[in-house]
PDB file of C-alpha atoms in Angstrom:
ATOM      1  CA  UNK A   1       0.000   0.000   0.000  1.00  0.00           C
ATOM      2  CA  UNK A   2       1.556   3.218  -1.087  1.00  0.00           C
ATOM      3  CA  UNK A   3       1.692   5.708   1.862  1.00  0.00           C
ATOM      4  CA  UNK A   4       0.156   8.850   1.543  1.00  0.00           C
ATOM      5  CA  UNK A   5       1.545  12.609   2.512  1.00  0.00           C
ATOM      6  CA  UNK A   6       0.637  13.184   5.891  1.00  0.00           C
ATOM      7  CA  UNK A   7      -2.123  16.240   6.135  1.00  0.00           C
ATOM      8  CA  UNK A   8      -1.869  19.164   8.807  1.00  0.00           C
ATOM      9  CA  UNK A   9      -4.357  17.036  10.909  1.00  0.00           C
ATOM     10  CA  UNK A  10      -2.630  14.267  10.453  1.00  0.00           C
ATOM     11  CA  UNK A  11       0.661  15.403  12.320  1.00  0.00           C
ATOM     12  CA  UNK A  12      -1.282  17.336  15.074  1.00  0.00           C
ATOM     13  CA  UNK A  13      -2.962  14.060  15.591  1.00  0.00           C
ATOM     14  CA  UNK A  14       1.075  12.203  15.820  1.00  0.00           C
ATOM     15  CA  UNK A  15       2.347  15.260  18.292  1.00  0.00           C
ATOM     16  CA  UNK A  16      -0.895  14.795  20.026  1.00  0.00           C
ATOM     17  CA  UNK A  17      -0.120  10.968  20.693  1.00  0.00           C
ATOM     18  CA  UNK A  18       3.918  11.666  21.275  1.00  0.00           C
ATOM     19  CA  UNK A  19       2.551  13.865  24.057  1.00  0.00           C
ATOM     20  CA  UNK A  20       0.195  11.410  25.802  1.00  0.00           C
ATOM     21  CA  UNK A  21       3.370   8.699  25.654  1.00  0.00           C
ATOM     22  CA  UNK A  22       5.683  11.012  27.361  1.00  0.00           C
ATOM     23  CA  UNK A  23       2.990  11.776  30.685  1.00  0.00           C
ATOM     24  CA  UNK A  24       0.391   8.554  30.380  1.00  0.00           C
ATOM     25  CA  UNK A  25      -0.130   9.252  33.923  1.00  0.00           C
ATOM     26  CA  UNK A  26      -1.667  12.963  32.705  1.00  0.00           C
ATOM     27  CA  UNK A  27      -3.730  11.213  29.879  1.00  0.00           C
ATOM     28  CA  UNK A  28      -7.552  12.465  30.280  1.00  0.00           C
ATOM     29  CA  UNK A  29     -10.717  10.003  29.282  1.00  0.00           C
ATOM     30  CA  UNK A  30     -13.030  11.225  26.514  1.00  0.00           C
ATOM     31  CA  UNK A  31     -15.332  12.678  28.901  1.00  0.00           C
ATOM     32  CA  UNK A  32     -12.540  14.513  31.142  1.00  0.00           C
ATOM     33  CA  UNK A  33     -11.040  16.425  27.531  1.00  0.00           C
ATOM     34  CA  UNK A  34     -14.617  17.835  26.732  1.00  0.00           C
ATOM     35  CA  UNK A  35     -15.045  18.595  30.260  1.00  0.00           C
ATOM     36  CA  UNK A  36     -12.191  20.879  30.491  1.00  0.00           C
ATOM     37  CA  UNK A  37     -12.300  21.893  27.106  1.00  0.00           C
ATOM     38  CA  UNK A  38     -15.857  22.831  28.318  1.00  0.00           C
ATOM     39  CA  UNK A  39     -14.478  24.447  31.553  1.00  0.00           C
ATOM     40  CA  UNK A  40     -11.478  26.138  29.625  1.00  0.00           C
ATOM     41  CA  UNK A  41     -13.360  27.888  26.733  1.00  0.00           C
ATOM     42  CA  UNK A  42     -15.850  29.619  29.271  1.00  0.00           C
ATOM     43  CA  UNK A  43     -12.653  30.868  31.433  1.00  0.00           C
ATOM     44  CA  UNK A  44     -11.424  32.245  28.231  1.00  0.00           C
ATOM     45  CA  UNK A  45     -14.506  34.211  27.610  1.00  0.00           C
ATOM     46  CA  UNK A  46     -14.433  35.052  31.147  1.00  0.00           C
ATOM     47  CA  UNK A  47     -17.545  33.326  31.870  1.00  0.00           C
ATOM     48  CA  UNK A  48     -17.978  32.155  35.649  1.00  0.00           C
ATOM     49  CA  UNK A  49     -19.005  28.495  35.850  1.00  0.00           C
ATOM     50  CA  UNK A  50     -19.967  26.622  38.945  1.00  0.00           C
ATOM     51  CA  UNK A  51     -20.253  22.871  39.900  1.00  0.00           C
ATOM     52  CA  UNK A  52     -23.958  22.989  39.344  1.00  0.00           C
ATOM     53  CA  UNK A  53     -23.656  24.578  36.023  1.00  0.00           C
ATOM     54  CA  UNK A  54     -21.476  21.924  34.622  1.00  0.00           C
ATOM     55  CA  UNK A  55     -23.169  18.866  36.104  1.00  0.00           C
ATOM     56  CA  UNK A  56     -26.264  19.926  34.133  1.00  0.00           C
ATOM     57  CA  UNK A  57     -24.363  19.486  31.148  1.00  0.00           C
ATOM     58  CA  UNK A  58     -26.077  16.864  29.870  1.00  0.00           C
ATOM     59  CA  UNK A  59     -24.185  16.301  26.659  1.00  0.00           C
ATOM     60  CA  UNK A  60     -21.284  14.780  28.614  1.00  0.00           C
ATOM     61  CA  UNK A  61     -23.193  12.575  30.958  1.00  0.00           C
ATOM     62  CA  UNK A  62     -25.129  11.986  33.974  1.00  0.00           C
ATOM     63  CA  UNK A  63     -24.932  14.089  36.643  1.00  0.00           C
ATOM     64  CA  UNK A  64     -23.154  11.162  38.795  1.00  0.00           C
ATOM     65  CA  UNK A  65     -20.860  10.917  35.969  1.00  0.00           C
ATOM     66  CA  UNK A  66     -20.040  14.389  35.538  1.00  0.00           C
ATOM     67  CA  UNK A  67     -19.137  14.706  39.864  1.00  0.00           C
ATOM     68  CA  UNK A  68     -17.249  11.863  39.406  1.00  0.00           C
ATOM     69  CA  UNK A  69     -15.350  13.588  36.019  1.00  0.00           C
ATOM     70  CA  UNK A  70     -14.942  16.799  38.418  1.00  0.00           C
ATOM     71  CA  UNK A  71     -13.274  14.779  41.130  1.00  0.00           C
ATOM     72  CA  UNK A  72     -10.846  13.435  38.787  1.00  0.00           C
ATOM     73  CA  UNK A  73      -9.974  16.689  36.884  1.00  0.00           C
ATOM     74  CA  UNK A  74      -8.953  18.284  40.511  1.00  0.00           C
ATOM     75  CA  UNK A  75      -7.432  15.291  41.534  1.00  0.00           C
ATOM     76  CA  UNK A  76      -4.659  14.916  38.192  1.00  0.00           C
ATOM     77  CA  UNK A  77      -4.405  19.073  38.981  1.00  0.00           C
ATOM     78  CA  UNK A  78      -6.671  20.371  35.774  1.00  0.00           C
ATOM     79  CA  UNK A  79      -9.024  22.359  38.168  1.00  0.00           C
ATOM     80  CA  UNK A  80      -9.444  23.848  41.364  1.00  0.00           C
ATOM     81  CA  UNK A  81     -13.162  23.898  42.956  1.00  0.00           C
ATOM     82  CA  UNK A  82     -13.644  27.781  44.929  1.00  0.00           C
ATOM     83  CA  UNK A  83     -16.051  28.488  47.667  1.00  0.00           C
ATOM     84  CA  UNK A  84     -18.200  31.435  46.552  1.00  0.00           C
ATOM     85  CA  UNK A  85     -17.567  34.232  49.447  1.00  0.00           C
ATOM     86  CA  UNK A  86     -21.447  35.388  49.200  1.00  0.00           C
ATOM     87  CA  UNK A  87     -22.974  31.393  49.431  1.00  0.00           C
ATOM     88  CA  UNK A  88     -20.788  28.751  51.019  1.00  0.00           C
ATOM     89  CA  UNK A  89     -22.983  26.287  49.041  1.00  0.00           C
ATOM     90  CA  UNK A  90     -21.514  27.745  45.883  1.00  0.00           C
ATOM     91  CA  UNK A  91     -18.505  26.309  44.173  1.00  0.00           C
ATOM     92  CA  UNK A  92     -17.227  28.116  41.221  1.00  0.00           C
ATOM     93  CA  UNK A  93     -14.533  25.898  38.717  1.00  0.00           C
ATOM     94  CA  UNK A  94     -11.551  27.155  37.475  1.00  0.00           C
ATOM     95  CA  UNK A  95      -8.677  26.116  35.337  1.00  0.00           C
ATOM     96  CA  UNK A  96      -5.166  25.594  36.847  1.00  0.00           C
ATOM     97  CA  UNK A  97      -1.516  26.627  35.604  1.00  0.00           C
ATOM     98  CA  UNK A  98      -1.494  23.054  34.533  1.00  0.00           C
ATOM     99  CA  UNK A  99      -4.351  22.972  32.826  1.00  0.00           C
ATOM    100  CA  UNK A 100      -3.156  26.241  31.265  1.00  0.00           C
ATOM    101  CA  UNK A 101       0.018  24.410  30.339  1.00  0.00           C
ATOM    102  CA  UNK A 102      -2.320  21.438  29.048  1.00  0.00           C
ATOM    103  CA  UNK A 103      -3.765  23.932  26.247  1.00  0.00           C
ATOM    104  CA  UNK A 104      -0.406  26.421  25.324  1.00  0.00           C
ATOM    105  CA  UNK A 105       1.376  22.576  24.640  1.00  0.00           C
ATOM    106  CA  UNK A 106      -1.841  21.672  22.608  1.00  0.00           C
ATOM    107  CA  UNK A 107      -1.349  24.922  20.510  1.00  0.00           C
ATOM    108  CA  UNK A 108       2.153  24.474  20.161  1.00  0.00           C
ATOM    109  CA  UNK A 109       1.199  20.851  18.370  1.00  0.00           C
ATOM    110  CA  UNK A 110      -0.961  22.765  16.461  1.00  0.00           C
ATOM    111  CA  UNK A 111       0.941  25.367  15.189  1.00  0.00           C
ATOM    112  CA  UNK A 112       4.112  23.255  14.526  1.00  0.00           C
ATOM    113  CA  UNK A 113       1.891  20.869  12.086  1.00  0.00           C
ATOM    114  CA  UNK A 114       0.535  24.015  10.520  1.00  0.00           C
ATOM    115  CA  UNK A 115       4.545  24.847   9.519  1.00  0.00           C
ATOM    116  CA  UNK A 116       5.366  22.008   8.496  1.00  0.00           C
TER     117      UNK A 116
END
């Protein structure tokens, strides 16, 4: 089978996998990378999210499944949970220097298979 030229996607997708092999303790599930990409995105556009906001997301899952997704993203570093000063019962989510990290390697990937 003749091998094709590899497309832009194509080597994000191999810089994408060489990451995951050198940290495959830091390796997210499905579920965990929409999450934050979730989480992420609305810190970008400075939005303010809260635990009960994103466990009624129902595209990624129940909301058993998207506590338990939470509990892991905090627990590999990816997010922090904050008490809300004005309601204790208030949690609001935010993204971590790691998690920060996470997405500036990402667009690194990115932009070195664009150059290519």
């Amino acid at each position: 089978m003749k091998a094709i030229r590899p497309s832009a996607y194509a080597r994000f997708l191999n810089a994408l996998d060489s990451l995951d092999r050198v940290s495959p303790s830091k390796k997210l599930d499905c579920i965990e990378e929409q999450l934050l990409n979730h989480i992420y995105l609305a810190s970008v556009n400075g939005e303010k999210l809260l635990v009960g906001d994103v466990i009624l997301l129902e595209q990624f899952g129940s909301q058993a499944t998207l506590h338990g997704r939470l509990k892991n993203l905090v627990g590999k570093g990816y997010i922090q949970l904050m008490d809300d000063k004005s309601d204790g019962r208030r949690k609001s989510v935010r993204v971590t220097n790691k998690a920060e990290k996470h997405y500036q390697q990402l667009s690194e990937c990115l932009t070195k298979a664009l150059n290519l």
